[in-house]
mmCIF file of C-alpha atoms in Angstrom:
data_model
loop_
_atom_site.group_PDB
_atom_site.id
_atom_site.type_symbol
_atom_site.label_atom_id
_atom_site.label_comp_id
_atom_site.label_asym_id
_atom_site.label_seq_id
_atom_site.Cartn_x
_atom_site.Cartn_y
_atom_site.Cartn_z
ATOM 1 C CA LEU D 27 7.662 -2.501 0.837
ATOM 2 C CA ASP D 28 4.587 -1.275 -0.202
ATOM 3 C CA THR D 29 2.665 -3.944 -1.779
ATOM 4 C CA THR D 30 -0.747 -1.894 -2.528
ATOM 5 C CA ILE D 31 0.126 -1.502 -6.480
ATOM 6 C CA GLN D 32 -0.695 -4.547 -6.607
ATOM 7 C CA GLY D 33 -3.525 -4.156 -5.121
ATOM 8 C CA VAL D 34 -3.677 -1.456 -8.537
ATOM 9 C CA GLU D 35 -3.033 -4.055 -11.212
ATOM 10 C CA GLU D 36 -6.187 -6.343 -9.816
ATOM 11 C CA GLY D 37 -8.500 -3.471 -9.350
ATOM 12 C CA ASN D 38 -7.861 -2.543 -13.168
ATOM 13 C CA ALA D 39 -8.000 -5.527 -14.771
ATOM 14 C CA ASP D 40 -10.832 -6.463 -13.192
ATOM 15 C CA TYR D 41 -12.549 -3.104 -14.145
ATOM 16 C CA TYR D 42 -11.251 -3.956 -17.862
ATOM 17 C CA THR D 43 -13.580 -7.336 -17.449
ATOM 18 C CA MET D 44 -16.385 -5.575 -15.735
ATOM 19 C CA THR D 45 -16.328 -2.594 -18.248
ATOM 20 C CA ARG D 46 -16.351 -5.029 -21.186
ATOM 21 C CA HIS D 47 -19.987 -6.919 -19.358
ATOM 22 C CA ASP D 48 -20.935 -3.874 -18.458
ATOM 23 C CA ASN D 49 -21.674 -6.057 -15.232
ATOM 24 C CA PRO D 50 -19.987 -5.069 -12.074
ATOM 25 C CA ALA D 51 -19.415 -8.623 -10.599
ATOM 26 C CA LEU D 52 -16.506 -10.666 -11.518
ATOM 27 C CA ALA D 53 -16.403 -14.660 -11.415
ATOM 28 C CA GLU D 54 -19.366 -15.107 -9.319
ATOM 29 C CA TYR D 55 -19.912 -18.847 -10.927
ATOM 30 C CA ALA D 56 -15.896 -19.730 -10.898
ATOM 31 C CA LEU D 57 -15.490 -18.001 -7.572
ATOM 32 C CA GLY D 58 -18.561 -18.084 -6.279
ATOM 33 C CA SER D 59 -18.652 -16.072 -3.108
ATOM 34 C CA TYR D 60 -15.432 -15.264 -3.502
ATOM 35 C CA GLY D 61 -16.026 -13.311 -6.783
ATOM 36 C CA ARG D 62 -15.380 -10.032 -6.695
ATOM 37 C CA ASN D 63 -18.343 -7.149 -6.909
ATOM 38 C CA ALA D 64 -16.828 -3.222 -8.233
ATOM 39 C CA ASP D 65 -20.309 -2.243 -6.652
ATOM 40 C CA ASN D 66 -19.213 -1.916 -3.108
ATOM 41 C CA ASP D 67 -17.862 1.082 -1.055
ATOM 42 C CA TYR D 68 -14.661 -0.308 -0.200
ATOM 43 C CA THR D 69 -11.890 2.828 1.691
ATOM 44 C CA CYS D 70 -8.089 2.385 2.352
ATOM 45 C CA PRO D 71 -7.296 2.053 5.373
ATOM 46 C CA ASP D 72 -10.593 0.164 6.475
ATOM 47 C CA ASP D 73 -10.656 -2.638 3.959
ATOM 48 C CA LEU D 74 -7.060 -3.376 3.017
ATOM 49 C CA VAL D 75 -6.142 -6.217 3.270
ATOM 50 C CA GLY D 76 -2.854 -6.893 2.304
ATOM 51 C CA GLU D 77 -3.520 -9.319 -0.572
ATOM 52 C CA SER D 78 -3.424 -7.829 -3.806
ATOM 53 C CA HIS D 79 -7.176 -8.564 -5.398
ATOM 54 C CA GLY D 80 -8.499 -7.713 -1.968
ATOM 55 C CA ASP D 81 -7.222 -4.411 -1.917
ATOM 56 C CA GLY D 82 -8.116 -4.430 -5.821
ATOM 57 C CA GLU D 83 -11.464 -3.881 -5.066
ATOM 58 C CA ILE D 84 -10.838 -0.104 -3.634
ATOM 59 C CA VAL D 85 -9.923 0.281 -6.570
ATOM 60 C CA GLY D 86 -12.443 -1.384 -8.633
ATOM 61 C CA GLY D 87 -15.050 0.405 -6.805
ATOM 62 C CA MET D 88 -13.616 3.599 -7.308
ATOM 63 C CA LEU D 89 -13.540 3.089 -11.061
ATOM 64 C CA TRP D 90 -16.963 2.033 -11.050
ATOM 65 C CA GLU D 91 -18.440 4.565 -9.279
ATOM 66 C CA LEU D 92 -17.171 7.072 -11.605
ATOM 67 C CA ARG D 93 -18.297 4.698 -14.702
ATOM 68 C CA GLU D 94 -21.922 5.107 -12.892
ATOM 69 C CA ALA D 95 -21.693 8.544 -12.304
ATOM 70 C CA LEU D 96 -19.708 9.840 -15.702
ATOM 71 C CA GLY D 97 -20.392 6.495 -18.249
ATOM 72 C CA PRO D 98 -18.491 4.384 -19.419
ATOM 73 C CA THR D 99 -16.461 5.596 -22.457
ATOM 74 C CA LYS D 100 -15.175 8.862 -20.494
ATOM 75 C CA VAL D 101 -13.712 6.278 -17.212
ATOM 76 C CA ASP D 102 -12.308 3.587 -19.200
ATOM 77 C CA HIS D 103 -10.399 6.180 -20.677
ATOM 78 C CA LEU D 104 -9.312 7.389 -17.697
ATOM 79 C CA GLN D 105 -8.568 4.593 -16.577
ATOM 80 C CA TYR D 106 -6.095 3.207 -19.245
ATOM 81 C CA GLY D 107 -4.708 7.024 -20.069
ATOM 82 C CA ALA D 108 -4.135 6.881 -16.120
ATOM 83 C CA LEU D 109 -2.039 3.453 -16.062
ATOM 84 C CA SER D 110 0.195 4.473 -18.861
ATOM 85 C CA GLY D 111 0.826 8.218 -17.504
ATOM 86 C CA SER D 112 3.490 7.291 -14.906
ATOM 87 C CA GLN D 113 5.614 5.153 -12.714
ATOM 88 C CA MET D 114 2.923 4.055 -9.728
ATOM 89 C CA HIS D 115 4.412 2.014 -6.709
ATOM 90 C CA THR D 116 1.505 3.530 -4.325
ATOM 91 C CA PHE D 117 -2.331 3.891 -4.025
ATOM 92 C CA ALA D 118 -1.537 7.863 -3.894
ATOM 93 C CA ASP D 119 0.980 7.314 -6.916
ATOM 94 C CA TYR D 120 -2.209 5.949 -8.711
ATOM 95 C CA ALA D 121 -4.319 8.412 -7.533
ATOM 96 C CA ALA D 122 -2.066 11.933 -8.214
ATOM 97 C CA SER D 123 -1.948 9.568 -12.007
ATOM 98 C CA VAL D 124 -5.689 9.392 -12.223
ATOM 99 C CA SER D 125 -6.392 13.368 -10.945
ATOM 100 C CA ALA D 126 -3.898 14.176 -13.787
ATOM 101 C CA TYR D 127 -5.304 12.552 -16.255
ATOM 102 C CA ALA D 128 -8.509 13.721 -15.528
ATOM 103 C CA GLU D 129 -7.065 17.019 -15.691
ATOM 104 C CA LEU D 130 -5.825 16.277 -19.236
ATOM 105 C CA MET D 131 -9.109 15.125 -20.331
ATOM 106 C CA MET D 132 -10.002 18.690 -20.154
ATOM 107 C CA ASN D 133 -8.309 19.235 -23.354
ATOM 108 C CA GLU D 134 -10.753 16.556 -25.499
ATOM 109 C CA THR D 135 -13.195 17.180 -27.504
ATOM 110 C CA GLY D 136 -16.565 15.552 -27.887
ATOM 111 C CA GLU D 137 -17.511 12.640 -25.548
ATOM 112 C CA LEU D 138 -14.426 12.605 -23.942
ATOM 113 C CA GLN D 139 -13.923 15.752 -22.881
ATOM 114 C CA PHE D 140 -14.358 16.282 -18.953
ATOM 115 C CA THR D 141 -15.878 19.365 -17.006
ATOM 116 C CA GLN D 142 -14.385 20.782 -14.189
ATOM 117 C CA ALA D 143 -17.163 19.237 -12.105
ATOM 118 C CA ASP D 144 -15.931 15.843 -13.918
ATOM 119 C CA VAL D 145 -12.788 16.281 -12.692
ATOM 120 C CA ASP D 146 -13.379 17.534 -8.998
ATOM 121 C CA LEU D 147 -15.454 14.757 -8.922
ATOM 122 C CA VAL D 148 -13.083 12.167 -9.689
ATOM 123 C CA ASN D 149 -10.996 14.214 -7.297
ATOM 124 C CA GLN D 150 -13.526 13.822 -4.317
ATOM 125 C CA VAL D 151 -14.496 9.721 -5.202
ATOM 126 C CA LEU D 152 -10.117 9.912 -4.657
ATOM 127 C CA GLU D 153 -10.646 11.293 -1.356
ATOM 128 C CA GLU D 154 -13.554 9.435 -0.373
ATOM 129 C CA ARG D 155 -12.198 5.868 -1.331
ATOM 130 C CA GLY D 156 -8.936 7.246 1.181
ATOM 131 C CA LEU D 157 -6.759 6.780 -2.203
ATOM 132 C CA VAL D 158 -4.874 9.859 -2.327
ATOM 133 C CA ASP D 159 -3.199 9.669 0.969
ATOM 134 C CA CYS D 160 -3.818 5.487 1.713
ATOM 135 C CA GLU D 161 -0.763 3.931 4.074
ATOM 136 C CA ARG D 162 -0.188 0.697 4.801
ATOM 137 C CA ILE D 163 -0.314 0.875 8.168
ATOM 138 C CA VAL D 164 -3.516 -0.472 9.651
ATOM 139 C CA ASP D 165 -4.763 -0.110 12.848
ATOM 140 C CA LEU D 166 -5.834 -2.599 15.125
ATOM 141 C CA TRP D 167 -8.250 -1.291 17.495
ATOM 142 C CA VAL D 168 -10.636 1.460 16.513
ATOM 143 C CA ASP D 169 -13.019 3.016 19.530
ATOM 144 C CA GLY D 170 -11.799 0.082 21.561
ATOM 145 C CA ALA D 171 -13.160 -2.673 19.253
ATOM 146 C CA ALA D 172 -10.608 -5.513 17.259
ATOM 147 C CA VAL D 173 -10.501 -4.418 14.198
ATOM 148 C CA SER D 174 -12.246 -7.998 12.307
ATOM 149 C CA LYS D 175 -11.543 -7.885 8.574
ATOM 150 C CA LEU D 176 -7.368 -8.316 8.821
ATOM 151 C CA HIS D 177 -6.187 -10.290 7.321
ATOM 152 C CA TYR D 178 -3.638 -12.116 4.627
ATOM 153 C CA GLY D 179 -4.905 -15.127 2.474
ATOM 154 C CA SER D 180 -6.456 -17.330 4.379
ATOM 155 C CA PHE D 181 -4.654 -16.595 7.582
ATOM 156 C CA ASP D 182 -7.242 -14.232 9.943
ATOM 157 C CA ILE D 183 -4.669 -12.612 12.326
ATOM 158 C CA THR D 184 -8.268 -11.875 14.840
ATOM 159 C CA GLN D 185 -8.477 -15.711 15.148
ATOM 160 C CA GLY D 186 -5.376 -16.430 16.981
ATOM 161 C CA GLN D 187 -3.477 -17.279 13.525
ATOM 162 C CA GLY D 188 -0.627 -15.406 11.917
ATOM 163 C CA THR D 189 1.019 -15.135 8.796
ATOM 164 C CA PRO D 190 3.874 -12.684 6.972
ATOM 165 C CA SER D 191 2.113 -9.716 5.798
ATOM 166 C CA SER D 192 2.948 -6.834 3.398
ATOM 167 C CA LEU D 193 0.600 -4.649 5.908
ATOM 168 C CA GLN D 194 1.674 -2.989 8.832
ATOM 169 C CA TYR D 195 -0.601 -3.532 12.422
ATOM 170 C CA ARG D 196 -0.192 -0.620 15.171
ATOM 171 C CA ALA D 197 -2.005 -1.160 18.177
ATOM 172 C CA THR D 198 -1.833 2.514 20.292
ATOM 173 C CA THR D 199 -1.499 1.685 24.035
ATOM 174 C CA MET D 200 -3.314 3.463 26.295
ATOM 175 C CA GLU D 201 -0.815 6.476 28.489
#
């Protein structure tokens, strides 16, 4: 069961509101420190948490980064087109849809037309954000240190509590 697609849904929903209000911060008044901010550098799998709102910040960050580089008109159209373009089940499916729709936008005219440089930038950002080949398997230790951002809901597995999760955690043993 790969639930990263729920992160795609949440990230896109957040982006709709953020782009409409021209503000990368969402719900800072209502949710305080739990509000989301698309002006981030989150990547997969490093910032994957197994919770749709948290995982959505990776997608929202990718869209906001593209919006800052290409402008809201192009990216809003890209975002909507990519969502309506195909069936998606994973971050990788979504990344493929965004990339394919960016290519299609080279056939547009006027302010919606993408250049090859625009398409290249979209693919670069998708790759840098880790969405192209993101899997829901997260290493528990990196270079001998415990990864502390792994959580699901209010449970933090690094604090000795546990809960079922849609993520798979990998522990590599010494040979």
